[in-house]
mmCIF file of C-alpha atoms and ligand atoms in Angstrom:
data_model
loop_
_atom_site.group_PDB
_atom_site.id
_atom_site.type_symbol
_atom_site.label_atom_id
_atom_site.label_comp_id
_atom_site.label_asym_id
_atom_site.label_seq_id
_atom_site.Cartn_x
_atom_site.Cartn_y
_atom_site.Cartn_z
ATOM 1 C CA UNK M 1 26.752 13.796 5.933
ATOM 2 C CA UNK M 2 24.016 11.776 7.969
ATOM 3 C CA UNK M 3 25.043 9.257 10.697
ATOM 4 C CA UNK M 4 22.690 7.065 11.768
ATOM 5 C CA UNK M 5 23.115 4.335 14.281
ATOM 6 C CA UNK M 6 23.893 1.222 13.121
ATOM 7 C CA UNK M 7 21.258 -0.708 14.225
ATOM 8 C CA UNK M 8 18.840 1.331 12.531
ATOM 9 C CA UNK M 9 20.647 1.265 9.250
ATOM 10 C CA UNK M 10 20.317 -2.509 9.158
ATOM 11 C CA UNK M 11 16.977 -2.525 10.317
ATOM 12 C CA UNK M 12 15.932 -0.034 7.813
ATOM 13 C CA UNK M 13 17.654 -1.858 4.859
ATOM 14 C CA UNK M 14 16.984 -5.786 5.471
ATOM 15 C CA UNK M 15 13.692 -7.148 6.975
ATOM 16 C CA UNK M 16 14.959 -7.723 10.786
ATOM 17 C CA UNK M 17 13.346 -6.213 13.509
ATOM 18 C CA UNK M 18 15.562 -4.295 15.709
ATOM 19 C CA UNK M 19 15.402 -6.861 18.535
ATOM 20 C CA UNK M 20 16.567 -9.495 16.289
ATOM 21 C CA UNK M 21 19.330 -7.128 15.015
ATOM 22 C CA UNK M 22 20.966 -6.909 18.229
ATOM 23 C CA UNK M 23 21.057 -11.091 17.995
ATOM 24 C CA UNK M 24 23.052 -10.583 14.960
ATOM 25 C CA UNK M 25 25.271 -7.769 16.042
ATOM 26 C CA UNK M 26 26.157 -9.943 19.456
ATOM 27 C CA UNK M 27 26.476 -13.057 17.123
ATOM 28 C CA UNK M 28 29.689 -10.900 15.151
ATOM 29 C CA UNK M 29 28.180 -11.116 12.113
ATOM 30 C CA UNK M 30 28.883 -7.829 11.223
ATOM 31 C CA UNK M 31 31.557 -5.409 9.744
ATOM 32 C CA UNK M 32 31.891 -1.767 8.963
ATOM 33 C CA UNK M 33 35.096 -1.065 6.559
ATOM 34 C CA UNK M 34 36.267 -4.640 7.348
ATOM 35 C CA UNK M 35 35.918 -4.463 11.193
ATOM 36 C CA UNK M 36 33.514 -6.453 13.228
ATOM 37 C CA UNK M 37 31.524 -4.218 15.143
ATOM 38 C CA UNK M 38 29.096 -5.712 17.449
ATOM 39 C CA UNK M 39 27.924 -2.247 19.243
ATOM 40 C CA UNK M 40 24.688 -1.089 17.795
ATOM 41 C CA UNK M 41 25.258 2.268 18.335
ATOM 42 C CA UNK M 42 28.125 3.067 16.286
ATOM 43 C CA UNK M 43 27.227 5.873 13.868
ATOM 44 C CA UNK M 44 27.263 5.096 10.143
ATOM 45 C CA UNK M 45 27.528 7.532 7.338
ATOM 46 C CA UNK M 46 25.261 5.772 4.765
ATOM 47 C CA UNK M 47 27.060 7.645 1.717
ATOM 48 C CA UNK M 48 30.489 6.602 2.819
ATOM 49 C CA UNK M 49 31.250 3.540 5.182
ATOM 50 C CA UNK M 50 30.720 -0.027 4.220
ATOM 51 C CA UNK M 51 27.902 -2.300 6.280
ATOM 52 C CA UNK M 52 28.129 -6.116 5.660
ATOM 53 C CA UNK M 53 26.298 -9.143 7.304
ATOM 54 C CA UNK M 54 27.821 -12.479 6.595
ATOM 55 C CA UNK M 55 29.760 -10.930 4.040
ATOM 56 C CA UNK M 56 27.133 -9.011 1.742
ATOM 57 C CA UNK M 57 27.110 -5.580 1.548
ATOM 58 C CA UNK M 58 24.123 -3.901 2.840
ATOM 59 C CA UNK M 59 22.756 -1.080 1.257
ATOM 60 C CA UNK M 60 20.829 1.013 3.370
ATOM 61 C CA UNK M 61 17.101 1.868 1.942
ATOM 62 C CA UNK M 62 15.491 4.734 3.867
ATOM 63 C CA UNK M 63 12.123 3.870 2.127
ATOM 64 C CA UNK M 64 10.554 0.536 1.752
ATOM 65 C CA UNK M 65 7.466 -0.098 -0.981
ATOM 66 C CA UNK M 66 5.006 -3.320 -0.462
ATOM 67 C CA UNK M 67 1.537 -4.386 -2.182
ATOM 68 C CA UNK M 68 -0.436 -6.589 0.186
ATOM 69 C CA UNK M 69 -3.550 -8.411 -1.584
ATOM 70 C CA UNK M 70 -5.488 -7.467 1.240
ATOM 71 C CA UNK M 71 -8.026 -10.112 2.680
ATOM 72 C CA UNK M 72 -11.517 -9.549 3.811
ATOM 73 C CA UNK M 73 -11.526 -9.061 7.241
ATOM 74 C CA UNK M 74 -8.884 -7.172 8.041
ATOM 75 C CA UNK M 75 -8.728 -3.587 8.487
ATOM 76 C CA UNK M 76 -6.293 -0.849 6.888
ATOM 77 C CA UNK M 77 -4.958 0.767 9.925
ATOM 78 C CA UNK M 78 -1.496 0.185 11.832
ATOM 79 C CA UNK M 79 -3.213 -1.126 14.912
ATOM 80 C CA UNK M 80 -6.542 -1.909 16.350
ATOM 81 C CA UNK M 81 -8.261 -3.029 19.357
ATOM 82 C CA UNK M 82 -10.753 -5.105 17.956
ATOM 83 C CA UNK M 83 -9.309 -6.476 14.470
ATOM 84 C CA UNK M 84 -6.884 -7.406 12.706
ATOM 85 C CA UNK M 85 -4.779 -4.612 10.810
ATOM 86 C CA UNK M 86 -2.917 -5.061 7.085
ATOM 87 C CA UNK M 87 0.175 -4.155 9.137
ATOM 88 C CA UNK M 88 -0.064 -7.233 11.214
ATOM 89 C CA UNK M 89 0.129 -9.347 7.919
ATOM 90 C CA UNK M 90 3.911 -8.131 7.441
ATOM 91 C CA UNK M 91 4.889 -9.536 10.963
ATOM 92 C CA UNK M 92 7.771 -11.002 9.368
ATOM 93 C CA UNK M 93 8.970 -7.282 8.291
ATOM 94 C CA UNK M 94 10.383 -5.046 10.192
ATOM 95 C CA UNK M 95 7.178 -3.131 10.562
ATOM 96 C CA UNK M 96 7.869 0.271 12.491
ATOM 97 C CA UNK M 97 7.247 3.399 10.263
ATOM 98 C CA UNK M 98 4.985 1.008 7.731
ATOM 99 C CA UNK M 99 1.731 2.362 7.544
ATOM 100 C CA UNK M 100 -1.285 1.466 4.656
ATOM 101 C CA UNK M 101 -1.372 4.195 1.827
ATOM 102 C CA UNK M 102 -5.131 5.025 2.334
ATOM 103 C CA UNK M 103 -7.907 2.626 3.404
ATOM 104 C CA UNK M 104 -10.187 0.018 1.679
ATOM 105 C CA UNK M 105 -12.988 -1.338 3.610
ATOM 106 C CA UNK M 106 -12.798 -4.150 5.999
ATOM 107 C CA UNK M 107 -14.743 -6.314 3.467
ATOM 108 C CA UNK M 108 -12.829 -4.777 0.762
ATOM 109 C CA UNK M 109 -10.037 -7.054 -0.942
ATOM 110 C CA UNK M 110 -7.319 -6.272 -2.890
ATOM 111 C CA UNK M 111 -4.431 -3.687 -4.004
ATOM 112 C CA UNK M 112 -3.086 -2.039 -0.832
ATOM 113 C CA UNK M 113 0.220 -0.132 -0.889
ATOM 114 C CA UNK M 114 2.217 -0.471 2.191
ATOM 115 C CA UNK M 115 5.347 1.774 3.293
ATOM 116 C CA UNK M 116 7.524 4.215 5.780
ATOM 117 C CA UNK M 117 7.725 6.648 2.763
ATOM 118 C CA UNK M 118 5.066 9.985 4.333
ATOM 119 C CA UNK M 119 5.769 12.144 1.622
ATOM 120 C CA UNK M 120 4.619 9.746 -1.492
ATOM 121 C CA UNK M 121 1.565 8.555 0.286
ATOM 122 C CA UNK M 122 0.735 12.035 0.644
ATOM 123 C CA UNK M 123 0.512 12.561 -2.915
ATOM 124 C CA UNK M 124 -0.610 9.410 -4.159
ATOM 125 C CA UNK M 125 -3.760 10.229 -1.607
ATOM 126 C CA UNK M 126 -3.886 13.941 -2.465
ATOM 127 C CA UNK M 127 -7.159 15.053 -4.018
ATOM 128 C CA UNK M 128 -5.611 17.430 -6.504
ATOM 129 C CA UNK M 129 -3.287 14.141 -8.157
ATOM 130 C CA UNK M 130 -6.057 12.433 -9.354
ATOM 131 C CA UNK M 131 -4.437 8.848 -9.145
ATOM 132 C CA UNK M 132 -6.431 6.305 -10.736
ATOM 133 C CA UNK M 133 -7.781 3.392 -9.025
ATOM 134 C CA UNK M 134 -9.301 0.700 -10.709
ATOM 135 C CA UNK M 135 -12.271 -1.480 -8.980
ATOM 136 C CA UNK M 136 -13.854 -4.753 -9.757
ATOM 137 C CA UNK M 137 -17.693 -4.513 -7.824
ATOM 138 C CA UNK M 138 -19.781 -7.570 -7.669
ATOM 139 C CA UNK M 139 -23.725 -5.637 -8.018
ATOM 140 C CA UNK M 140 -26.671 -7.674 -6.280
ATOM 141 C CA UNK M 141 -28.349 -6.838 -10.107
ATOM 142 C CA UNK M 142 -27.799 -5.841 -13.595
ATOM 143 C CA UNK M 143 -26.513 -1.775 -13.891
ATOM 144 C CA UNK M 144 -28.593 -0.131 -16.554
ATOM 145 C CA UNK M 145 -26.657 1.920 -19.422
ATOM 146 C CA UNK M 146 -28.567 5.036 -17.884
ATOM 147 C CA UNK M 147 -26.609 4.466 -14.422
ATOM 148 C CA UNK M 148 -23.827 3.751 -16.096
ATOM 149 C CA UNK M 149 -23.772 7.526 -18.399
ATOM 150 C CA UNK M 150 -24.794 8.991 -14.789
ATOM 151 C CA UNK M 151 -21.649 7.233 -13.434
ATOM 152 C CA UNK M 152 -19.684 8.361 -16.205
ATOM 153 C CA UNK M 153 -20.454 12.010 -15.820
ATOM 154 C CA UNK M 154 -20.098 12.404 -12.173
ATOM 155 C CA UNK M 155 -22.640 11.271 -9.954
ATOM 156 C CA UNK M 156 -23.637 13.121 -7.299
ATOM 157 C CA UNK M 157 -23.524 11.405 -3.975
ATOM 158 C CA UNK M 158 -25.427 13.458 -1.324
ATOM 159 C CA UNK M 159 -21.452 15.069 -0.824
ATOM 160 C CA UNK M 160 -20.661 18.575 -1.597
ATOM 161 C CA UNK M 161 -19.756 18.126 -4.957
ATOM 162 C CA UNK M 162 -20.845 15.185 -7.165
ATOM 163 C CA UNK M 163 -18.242 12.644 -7.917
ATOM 164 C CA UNK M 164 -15.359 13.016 -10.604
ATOM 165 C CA UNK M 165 -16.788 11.415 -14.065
ATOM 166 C CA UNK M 166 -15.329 7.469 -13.776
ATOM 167 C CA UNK M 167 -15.228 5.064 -16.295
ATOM 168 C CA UNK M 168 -17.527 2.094 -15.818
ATOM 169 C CA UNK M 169 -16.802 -1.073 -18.048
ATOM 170 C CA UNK M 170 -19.308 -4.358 -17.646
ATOM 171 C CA UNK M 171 -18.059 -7.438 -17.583
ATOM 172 C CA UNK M 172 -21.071 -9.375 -17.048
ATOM 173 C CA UNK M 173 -24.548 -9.024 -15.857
ATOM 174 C CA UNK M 174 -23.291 -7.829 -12.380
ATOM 175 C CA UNK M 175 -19.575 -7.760 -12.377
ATOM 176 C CA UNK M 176 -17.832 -4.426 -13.418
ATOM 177 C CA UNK M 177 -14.656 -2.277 -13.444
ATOM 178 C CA UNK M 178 -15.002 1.379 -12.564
ATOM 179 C CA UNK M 179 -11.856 3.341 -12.586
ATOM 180 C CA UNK M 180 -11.987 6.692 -9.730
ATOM 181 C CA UNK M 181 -9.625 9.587 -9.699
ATOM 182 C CA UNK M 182 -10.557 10.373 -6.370
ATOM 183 C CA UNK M 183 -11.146 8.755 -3.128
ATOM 184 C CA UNK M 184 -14.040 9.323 -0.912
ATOM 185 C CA UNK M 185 -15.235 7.603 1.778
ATOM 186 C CA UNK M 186 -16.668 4.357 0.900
ATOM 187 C CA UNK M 187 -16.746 5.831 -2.804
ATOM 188 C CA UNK M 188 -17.531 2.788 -5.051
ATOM 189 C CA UNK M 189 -20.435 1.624 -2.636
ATOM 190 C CA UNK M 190 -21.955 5.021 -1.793
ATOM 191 C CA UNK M 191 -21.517 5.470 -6.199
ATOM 192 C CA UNK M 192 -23.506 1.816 -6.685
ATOM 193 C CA UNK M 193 -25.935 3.025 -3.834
ATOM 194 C CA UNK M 194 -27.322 6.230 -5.397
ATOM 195 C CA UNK M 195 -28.215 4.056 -8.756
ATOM 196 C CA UNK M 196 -29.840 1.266 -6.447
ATOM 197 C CA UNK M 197 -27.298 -1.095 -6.515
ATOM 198 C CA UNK M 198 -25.643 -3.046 -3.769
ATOM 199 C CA UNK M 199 -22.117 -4.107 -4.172
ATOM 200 C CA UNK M 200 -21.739 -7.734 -2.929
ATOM 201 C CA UNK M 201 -17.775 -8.124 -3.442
ATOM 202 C CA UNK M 202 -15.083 -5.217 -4.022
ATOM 203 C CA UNK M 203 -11.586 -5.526 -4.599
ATOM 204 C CA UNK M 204 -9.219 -2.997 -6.267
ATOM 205 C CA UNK M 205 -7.247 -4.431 -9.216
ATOM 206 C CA UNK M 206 -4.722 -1.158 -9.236
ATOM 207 C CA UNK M 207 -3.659 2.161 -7.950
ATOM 208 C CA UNK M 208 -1.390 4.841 -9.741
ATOM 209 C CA UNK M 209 -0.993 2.265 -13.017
ATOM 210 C CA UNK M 210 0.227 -0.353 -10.487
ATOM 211 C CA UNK M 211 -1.294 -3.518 -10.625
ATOM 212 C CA UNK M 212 -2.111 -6.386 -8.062
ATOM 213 C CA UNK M 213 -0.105 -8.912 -8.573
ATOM 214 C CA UNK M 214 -2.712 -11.577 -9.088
ATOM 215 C CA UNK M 215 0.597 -14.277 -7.851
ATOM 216 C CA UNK M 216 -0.663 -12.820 -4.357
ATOM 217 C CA UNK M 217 -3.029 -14.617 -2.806
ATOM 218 C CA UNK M 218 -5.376 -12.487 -0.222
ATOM 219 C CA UNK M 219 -3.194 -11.709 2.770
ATOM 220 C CA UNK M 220 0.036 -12.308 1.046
ATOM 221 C CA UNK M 221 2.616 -9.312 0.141
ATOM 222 C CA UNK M 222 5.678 -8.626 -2.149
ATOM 223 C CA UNK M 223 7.537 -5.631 -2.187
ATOM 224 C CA UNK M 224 7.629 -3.597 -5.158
ATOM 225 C CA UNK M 225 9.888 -3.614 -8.343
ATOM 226 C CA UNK M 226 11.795 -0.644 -8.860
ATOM 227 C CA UNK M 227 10.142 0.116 -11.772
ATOM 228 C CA UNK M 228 6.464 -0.159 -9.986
ATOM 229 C CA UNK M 229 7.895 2.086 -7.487
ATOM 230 C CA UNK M 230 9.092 4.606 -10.108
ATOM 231 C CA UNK M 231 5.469 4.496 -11.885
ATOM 232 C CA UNK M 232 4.363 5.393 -8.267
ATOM 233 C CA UNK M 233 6.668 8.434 -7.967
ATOM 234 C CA UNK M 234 5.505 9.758 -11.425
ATOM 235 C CA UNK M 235 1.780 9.562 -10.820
ATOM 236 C CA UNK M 236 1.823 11.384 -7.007
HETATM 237 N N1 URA N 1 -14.839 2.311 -2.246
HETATM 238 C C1 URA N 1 -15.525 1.642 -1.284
HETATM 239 O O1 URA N 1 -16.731 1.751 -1.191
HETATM 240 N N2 URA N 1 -14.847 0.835 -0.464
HETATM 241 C C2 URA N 1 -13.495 0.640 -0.547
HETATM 242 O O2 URA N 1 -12.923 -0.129 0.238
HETATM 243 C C3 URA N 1 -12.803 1.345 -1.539
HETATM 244 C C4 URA N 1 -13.490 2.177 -2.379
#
């Protein structure tokens, strides 16, 4: 059996903050087993007893899953002194414990996975897993097929090793998708670079098999479905 206090249970399982829980604790809007309890330090057993604010039961989540559309501009870190952070765009969530799962660029738009949940982002960023991420790159010209086979092989970078082979599909003269299975620093660009190319725009359209919802627009956030979440688990 676990106890946790209780207002960390309802913090963890609805989107308050803990301040604001307190405000709703002192307001008597809540009951464990049918009793109003207004002391946020009363221990709950999340297997056994029953939370409920205005009447709905509340059922505690340790974990919590987002994808943020990221903007330009902002950066993927929990806090900085000088910019924005990704975190900062979930104000509205209780935000302690969320951290980004890895890091696109600051001009870098796009799929970004948000949560408190340590051990998946550890595997969805570990090099062995291979998760696929899928890129759309805006080139300053035209890739040649002979870049692209390069690409496709595993280019070598100037890093130890040369990139994982990626698949590279063209859209049009300078838009493309390339799919990694890896993530190094500043991958896609440093990739473009060593064929000549300069990539104007990047945004990543997925991670893991999990798509951005294209309903986001940059800077806007949804949590994800339980099923998005399960692909998630499989793949790290
Ligand atoms: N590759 C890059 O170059 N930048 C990103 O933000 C992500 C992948």
């Amino acid at each position: 059996m676990s106890l946790m206090r209780l207002d960390k249970y309802l913090s963890n399982s609805t989107s308050e903050s803990r301040s604001k829980v307190k405000e709703i604790l002192k307001a008597g809007r809540v009951k464990v087993n049918g009793n109003t309890v207004k002391d946020a330090d009363t221990k709950i057993d999340s297997g056994n007893d029953l939370v409920e604010l205005d009447g709905s039961a509340v059922i505690y989540e340790q974990f919590r899953y987002y994808m943020l559309n990221k903007p330009a501009g902002c950066v993927s870190a929990v806090k900085d002194k000088l910019s924005d952070t990704v975190i900062e765009l979930l104000s509205k969530e209780n935000t302690k414990d969320l951290f980004p799962v890895g890091r696109l660029d600051k001009d870098t738009e796009g799929l970004l996975l948000i949560t408190n949940d340590g051990n998946l982002a550890h595997d969805l960023l570990s090099p062995n897993k291979h998760v696929d991420k899928v890129y759309e790159a805006i080139l300053d010209n035209e890739i040649k097929e002979e870049d692209i086979e390069i690409i496709e092989n595993g280019i070598d970078i100037g890093d130890e090793k040369p990139c994982l082979p990626a698949k590279v599909k063209k859209i049009d003269d300078k838009k493309v998708l390339i799919t990694l299975h890896e993530g190094r620093y500043h991958q896609v660009k440093r990739m473009f670079a060593a064929c000549g190319l300069k990539v104007e725009y990047l945004k990543r359209l997925s991670m893991g098999g999990v798509g951005l919802d294209e309903g986001l627009k940059p800077g806007e956030y949804r949590r994800l479905s339980e099923k998005e979440t399960e692909l998630l688990r499989k793949r790290g």
